[in-house]
Amino acid sequence: MTPHRVAVLALDQVVGLDLGTPSQVFRTARDADDRHFYAVDTCTPGARPVRSSAGFQVLPDHGLELLEAAGTVIVPGVYGDVTQRHDAIEPEVTKALQAAYDRGVRIMSICTGAFVLAAAGLLDGRRATTHWAHTDRFRRLYPAVDLDPDVLFVADGRLLTSAGVAAGIDLCLHVVRTDHGSQVANQAARRCVMPPWRDGGQAQYIERPVPQAPDTSTAGAREWARQRLHESVSLRDLAGQARMSVRTFTRRFRAETGLSPAQWLLHERTDHARLLLESTDLSIDQIARRSGFGTTAALRQQLHQRIGVAPSAYRRTFKGRAPS
């Protein structure tokens, strides 16, 4: 097996955590024989050292020629002029990114790396996201981009963008899940000590980062519901588990997850159905019941609405990719 090659393009004032995220996540994605699915390398313009925003220098092994051999290119977040002016990136960077995209390469950004993709003209007319704190400036600089600041990441064809910092992990896990199925992504997430999927969007982190006290959290009720996806779970049941009124529970649930309880439950059931489709030989009807949809028609409708395919088509695409 030849690993899929990932090129991480570091520019001056690169964000340290963003720079390390692709290597950490993709190198933990392995098959049943512990072989790596991805090979990750870092490059800079001219293979020159660049400064990080954390006070250290990055000494790369490659220049921009690495993009010519890569199947995926990732631009980590940056600070400084790149987020202030649309003409701050070097012309050779723009040319290399455009050429990579024209060749069919998948292009990704983490956090403010979206400014680089936008400056290169790759996001015009596309849906994208970036860190919520930079939303106003991004829209002023790049009005042609359909910016959604409320989500953790956006996948618009071969162009993928993520919100701030840790959302880069969510995006990388999403790519692993798309490439090799939920089991591989779940194993990678466990190695990174991360949840395979985070609920909601980055809106939940703007107003209230964490619950103020354990007894005000809806986390316990969410975990209770995850163990009962095959059952009928009502809003009143969830509120009762949290020992809150329905009104208080609904408000706090949305503040913590960015979703209504009903939306969250649909996402959980859909993700569970996807895992069963990939990793078991259960019939579609059995999977519909075990994931709480009740009927094949209900599962088909929700799966098509969420990811655009029928259960049988999803199974054909992903079941063979999951490790035994």
Coordinates of C-alpha atoms in Angstrom, one line a residue:
M1 CA 0.0 0.0 0.0
T2 CA 1.3 3.4 -1.0
P3 CA 0.4 6.0 1.6
H4 CA -1.5 9.1 0.5
R5 CA 0.9 12.0 0.5
V6 CA -0.1 15.1 2.5
A7 CA 1.8 18.4 2.2
V8 CA 1.6 20.9 5.0
L9 CA 2.4 24.4 3.8
A10 CA 3.8 26.6 6.6
L11 CA 4.0 30.3 6.1
D12 CA 5.5 33.0 8.2
Q13 CA 3.8 33.4 11.6
V14 CA 2.3 29.9 11.4
V15 CA 0.2 28.8 14.4
G16 CA 2.1 26.1 16.2
L17 CA -0.8 23.8 17.1
D18 CA -2.3 24.1 13.6
L19 CA 1.1 23.1 12.1
G20 CA 1.3 19.9 14.2
T21 CA -2.4 18.8 13.8
P22 CA -2.2 17.1 10.3
S23 CA 0.8 15.1 11.2
Q24 CA -0.7 14.0 14.5
V25 CA -4.1 13.0 13.1
F26 CA -3.1 11.5 9.8
R27 CA -0.2 9.5 11.0
T28 CA -2.4 7.7 13.5
A29 CA -4.7 6.5 10.7
R30 CA -3.6 2.9 10.1
D31 CA -5.0 -0.3 8.7
A32 CA -5.5 -3.6 10.4
D33 CA -1.8 -4.5 9.8
D34 CA -0.7 -1.1 11.4
R35 CA 0.3 0.3 8.0
H36 CA 0.0 4.1 7.7
F37 CA -2.7 5.4 5.3
Y38 CA -1.0 8.8 5.0
A39 CA 2.5 10.2 4.7
V40 CA 2.8 13.8 6.0
D41 CA 5.6 16.3 5.2
T42 CA 6.0 20.0 5.8
C43 CA 7.2 22.6 3.3
T44 CA 7.7 26.4 3.0
P45 CA 8.4 28.7 0.1
G46 CA 12.0 28.1 -0.9
A47 CA 12.4 25.5 1.9
R48 CA 13.3 28.5 4.1
P49 CA 12.8 28.6 7.9
V50 CA 9.7 30.4 9.0
R51 CA 8.7 31.9 12.3
S52 CA 5.8 30.5 14.3
S53 CA 3.4 32.6 16.3
A54 CA 4.6 30.8 19.4
G55 CA 8.2 32.0 19.3
F56 CA 10.0 29.2 17.6
Q57 CA 11.3 28.6 14.1
V58 CA 10.2 25.9 11.7
L59 CA 13.0 24.2 9.7
P60 CA 11.3 22.4 6.8
D61 CA 12.6 19.5 4.7
H62 CA 10.9 20.7 1.5
G63 CA 10.1 23.6 -0.7
L64 CA 6.9 24.3 -2.7
E65 CA 7.8 21.4 -5.1
L66 CA 6.3 19.1 -2.4
L67 CA 2.9 20.3 -3.5
E68 CA 3.5 18.8 -6.9
A69 CA 3.7 15.3 -5.4
A70 CA 0.9 15.6 -2.9
G71 CA -2.6 14.4 -3.0
T72 CA -3.7 16.7 -0.2
V73 CA -2.4 20.2 0.7
I74 CA -3.1 21.7 4.1
V75 CA -2.5 25.4 5.0
P76 CA -2.3 25.9 8.8
G77 CA -3.4 29.1 10.5
V78 CA -1.3 32.2 10.3
Y79 CA -1.1 35.6 12.0
G80 CA 0.2 38.9 10.8
D81 CA -0.1 40.5 7.4
V82 CA -1.8 37.6 5.7
T83 CA -4.9 38.2 7.8
Q84 CA -4.8 41.9 7.2
R85 CA -4.2 42.3 3.4
H86 CA -5.3 40.3 0.4
D87 CA -1.9 40.9 -1.3
A88 CA 0.3 39.6 1.6
I89 CA 1.0 36.1 0.3
E90 CA 3.9 35.5 -2.1
P91 CA 3.0 35.1 -5.8
E92 CA 4.8 31.8 -5.9
V93 CA 2.5 30.5 -3.1
T94 CA -0.6 31.6 -5.0
K95 CA 0.7 29.9 -8.2
A96 CA 1.6 26.7 -6.4
L97 CA -1.8 26.4 -4.7
Q98 CA -3.7 27.2 -7.9
A99 CA -1.7 24.6 -9.8
A100 CA -2.3 22.0 -7.2
Y101 CA -6.0 22.6 -7.3
D102 CA -6.1 22.5 -11.1
R103 CA -4.4 19.1 -10.9
G104 CA -7.2 17.7 -8.8
V105 CA -5.5 18.0 -5.4
R106 CA -7.6 18.3 -2.2
I107 CA -6.8 21.7 -0.6
M108 CA -7.5 22.2 3.1
S109 CA -7.0 25.1 5.6
I110 CA -7.0 25.2 9.4
C111 CA -8.2 28.4 11.2
T112 CA -6.9 31.5 9.5
G113 CA -5.3 29.4 6.8
A114 CA -8.6 30.2 5.0
F115 CA -7.2 33.7 4.4
V116 CA -4.4 32.2 2.4
L117 CA -6.8 30.1 0.2
A118 CA -9.0 33.1 -0.3
A119 CA -6.0 35.3 -1.2
A120 CA -5.1 32.7 -3.8
G121 CA -8.6 33.0 -5.3
L122 CA -9.6 29.4 -4.5
L123 CA -12.6 30.3 -2.3
D124 CA -14.5 32.8 -4.6
G125 CA -18.1 31.7 -4.8
R126 CA -17.4 28.8 -2.4
R127 CA -18.7 28.1 1.1
A128 CA -16.0 28.3 3.8
T129 CA -15.3 29.0 7.4
T130 CA -12.5 30.4 9.6
H131 CA -12.0 31.3 13.3
W132 CA -15.1 33.3 14.5
A133 CA -12.9 36.1 15.8
H134 CA -11.7 37.0 12.3
T135 CA -15.1 36.8 10.6
D136 CA -15.6 40.6 10.0
R137 CA -12.2 41.1 8.6
F138 CA -12.4 38.1 6.4
R139 CA -15.7 39.3 4.9
R140 CA -14.3 42.8 4.3
L141 CA -11.3 41.3 2.4
Y142 CA -13.1 38.5 0.6
P143 CA -16.8 39.4 0.0
A144 CA -17.0 36.8 -2.8
V145 CA -16.6 34.0 -0.3
D146 CA -19.7 32.5 1.3
L147 CA -18.4 32.5 4.9
D148 CA -20.2 30.5 7.5
P149 CA -18.7 31.3 11.0
D150 CA -21.0 29.0 13.0
V151 CA -19.6 25.6 11.9
L152 CA -16.5 23.6 12.9
F153 CA -15.6 22.9 9.3
V154 CA -16.9 23.1 5.7
A155 CA -16.3 20.6 2.9
D156 CA -17.0 22.2 -0.5
G157 CA -15.8 19.7 -3.0
R158 CA -12.0 19.5 -2.9
L159 CA -11.8 22.7 -0.9
L160 CA -12.1 22.2 2.9
T161 CA -11.8 24.8 5.6
S162 CA -12.0 24.6 9.4
A163 CA -12.7 27.0 12.3
G164 CA -10.1 27.9 14.9
V165 CA -7.4 25.7 16.3
A166 CA -8.9 22.4 17.6
A167 CA -11.4 22.4 14.7
G168 CA -8.5 21.5 12.5
I169 CA -8.6 18.1 14.3
D170 CA -12.3 17.8 13.5
L171 CA -11.6 18.4 9.9
C172 CA -8.7 16.0 9.7
L173 CA -10.8 13.3 11.3
H174 CA -13.6 14.0 8.8
V175 CA -11.1 13.5 5.9
V176 CA -9.9 10.2 7.4
R177 CA -13.6 9.1 7.8
T178 CA -14.4 10.1 4.2
D179 CA -11.3 8.3 2.9
H180 CA -11.3 5.1 5.0
G181 CA -14.5 4.9 7.0
S182 CA -15.7 5.5 10.6
Q183 CA -13.7 2.7 12.2
V184 CA -10.3 4.0 11.0
A185 CA -11.4 7.6 12.0
N186 CA -12.6 6.4 15.4
Q187 CA -9.3 4.6 16.0
A188 CA -7.3 7.7 15.0
A189 CA -9.5 9.8 17.4
R190 CA -8.9 7.4 20.3
R191 CA -5.1 7.6 19.7
C192 CA -5.4 11.4 19.8
V193 CA -7.6 11.2 22.9
M194 CA -10.3 13.1 21.0
P195 CA -14.0 12.4 20.4
P196 CA -14.5 11.1 16.8
W197 CA -17.2 13.7 16.3
R198 CA -17.9 16.9 18.2
D199 CA -21.5 18.1 18.5
G200 CA -22.6 21.5 17.1
G201 CA -20.5 24.3 15.7
Q202 CA -18.2 27.0 16.9
A203 CA -21.1 29.2 17.9
Q204 CA -21.1 27.3 21.2
Y205 CA -17.6 28.5 22.0
I206 CA -18.3 32.2 21.4
E207 CA -20.9 32.9 24.1
R208 CA -20.1 30.3 26.7
P209 CA -17.0 28.1 26.4
V210 CA -17.9 25.6 29.2
P211 CA -20.7 24.9 31.6
Q212 CA -20.1 26.9 34.8
A213 CA -20.7 23.9 37.1
P214 CA -21.1 20.2 36.6
D215 CA -24.7 20.2 37.7
T216 CA -25.7 22.7 35.0
S217 CA -24.4 20.5 32.1
T218 CA -26.4 18.4 29.8
A219 CA -23.5 16.1 29.1
G220 CA -24.9 13.3 31.3
A221 CA -28.2 13.4 29.5
R222 CA -26.4 13.2 26.2
E223 CA -24.5 10.1 27.2
W224 CA -27.7 8.5 28.6
A225 CA -29.3 9.1 25.2
R226 CA -26.4 7.6 23.3
Q227 CA -26.9 4.3 25.1
R228 CA -30.6 4.3 24.1
L229 CA -30.5 5.4 20.4
H230 CA -32.7 2.3 19.6
E231 CA -35.4 3.5 22.0
S232 CA -37.9 6.4 21.8
V233 CA -36.2 9.3 23.6
S234 CA -38.3 12.4 24.2
L235 CA -37.3 15.9 25.2
R236 CA -39.0 15.4 28.5
D237 CA -36.9 12.2 29.1
L238 CA -33.7 14.1 28.4
A239 CA -34.6 17.0 30.7
G240 CA -35.6 14.6 33.4
Q241 CA -32.1 13.0 33.2
A242 CA -30.5 16.4 33.7
R243 CA -33.0 17.3 36.5
M244 CA -34.0 20.4 34.6
S245 CA -37.2 21.9 33.3
V246 CA -37.8 21.3 29.6
R247 CA -37.3 25.0 28.9
T248 CA -34.0 25.3 30.9
F249 CA -32.7 22.1 29.4
T250 CA -33.4 23.2 25.9
R251 CA -31.6 26.5 26.4
R252 CA -28.6 25.0 28.0
F253 CA -28.4 22.1 25.5
R254 CA -28.2 24.6 22.6
A255 CA -25.6 26.7 24.4
E256 CA -23.4 23.7 25.0
T257 CA -23.8 21.9 21.6
G258 CA -25.0 24.5 19.1
L259 CA -27.9 22.2 18.3
S260 CA -31.5 21.6 19.5
P261 CA -32.0 18.3 21.3
A262 CA -33.9 16.9 18.3
Q263 CA -31.2 17.9 15.8
W264 CA -28.5 16.4 18.1
L265 CA -30.4 13.1 18.4
L266 CA -30.8 12.9 14.6
H267 CA -27.1 13.4 14.2
E268 CA -26.2 10.7 16.8
R269 CA -28.6 8.2 15.2
T270 CA -27.3 8.9 11.7
D271 CA -23.7 8.5 12.8
H272 CA -24.6 5.2 14.6
A273 CA -26.3 4.0 11.5
R274 CA -23.3 4.8 9.4
L275 CA -21.0 2.9 11.7
L276 CA -23.3 -0.2 11.6
L277 CA -23.4 0.0 7.8
E278 CA -19.7 0.0 7.6
S279 CA -18.8 -2.5 10.3
T280 CA -21.6 -5.1 10.3
D281 CA -23.6 -7.4 8.1
L282 CA -26.9 -6.4 9.6
S283 CA -29.7 -5.8 7.1
I284 CA -30.8 -2.2 6.4
D285 CA -34.0 -2.8 8.2
Q286 CA -32.2 -4.1 11.3
I287 CA -29.9 -1.1 11.3
A288 CA -32.8 1.3 11.0
R289 CA -34.3 -0.2 14.2
R290 CA -31.0 -0.3 16.1
S291 CA -30.3 3.3 15.4
G292 CA -33.7 4.5 16.4
F293 CA -35.2 5.3 13.0
G294 CA -37.7 2.5 13.1
T295 CA -38.1 2.0 9.4
T296 CA -35.8 1.7 6.4
A297 CA -37.7 4.6 4.8
A298 CA -36.9 6.9 7.7
L299 CA -33.3 5.9 7.7
R300 CA -33.0 6.4 3.9
Q301 CA -34.6 9.8 4.2
Q302 CA -32.3 11.0 6.9
L303 CA -29.1 9.6 5.4
H304 CA -29.9 11.2 2.1
Q305 CA -30.6 14.5 3.7
R306 CA -27.4 14.4 5.8
I307 CA -24.8 13.0 3.3
G308 CA -26.7 12.7 0.0
V309 CA -26.7 8.9 -0.5
A310 CA -28.9 5.9 0.3
P311 CA -28.0 3.3 2.9
S312 CA -27.1 0.6 0.4
A313 CA -24.9 3.0 -1.6
Y314 CA -23.2 4.1 1.5
R315 CA -22.5 0.5 2.5
R316 CA -21.1 -0.3 -0.9
T317 CA -18.7 2.7 -0.8
F318 CA -17.4 2.3 2.8
K319 CA -17.8 -1.2 4.1
G320 CA -14.8 -2.5 2.2
R321 CA -12.6 0.3 3.6
A322 CA -13.2 -0.6 7.3
P323 CA -10.6 -2.8 8.9
S324 CA -11.6 -6.1 10.2

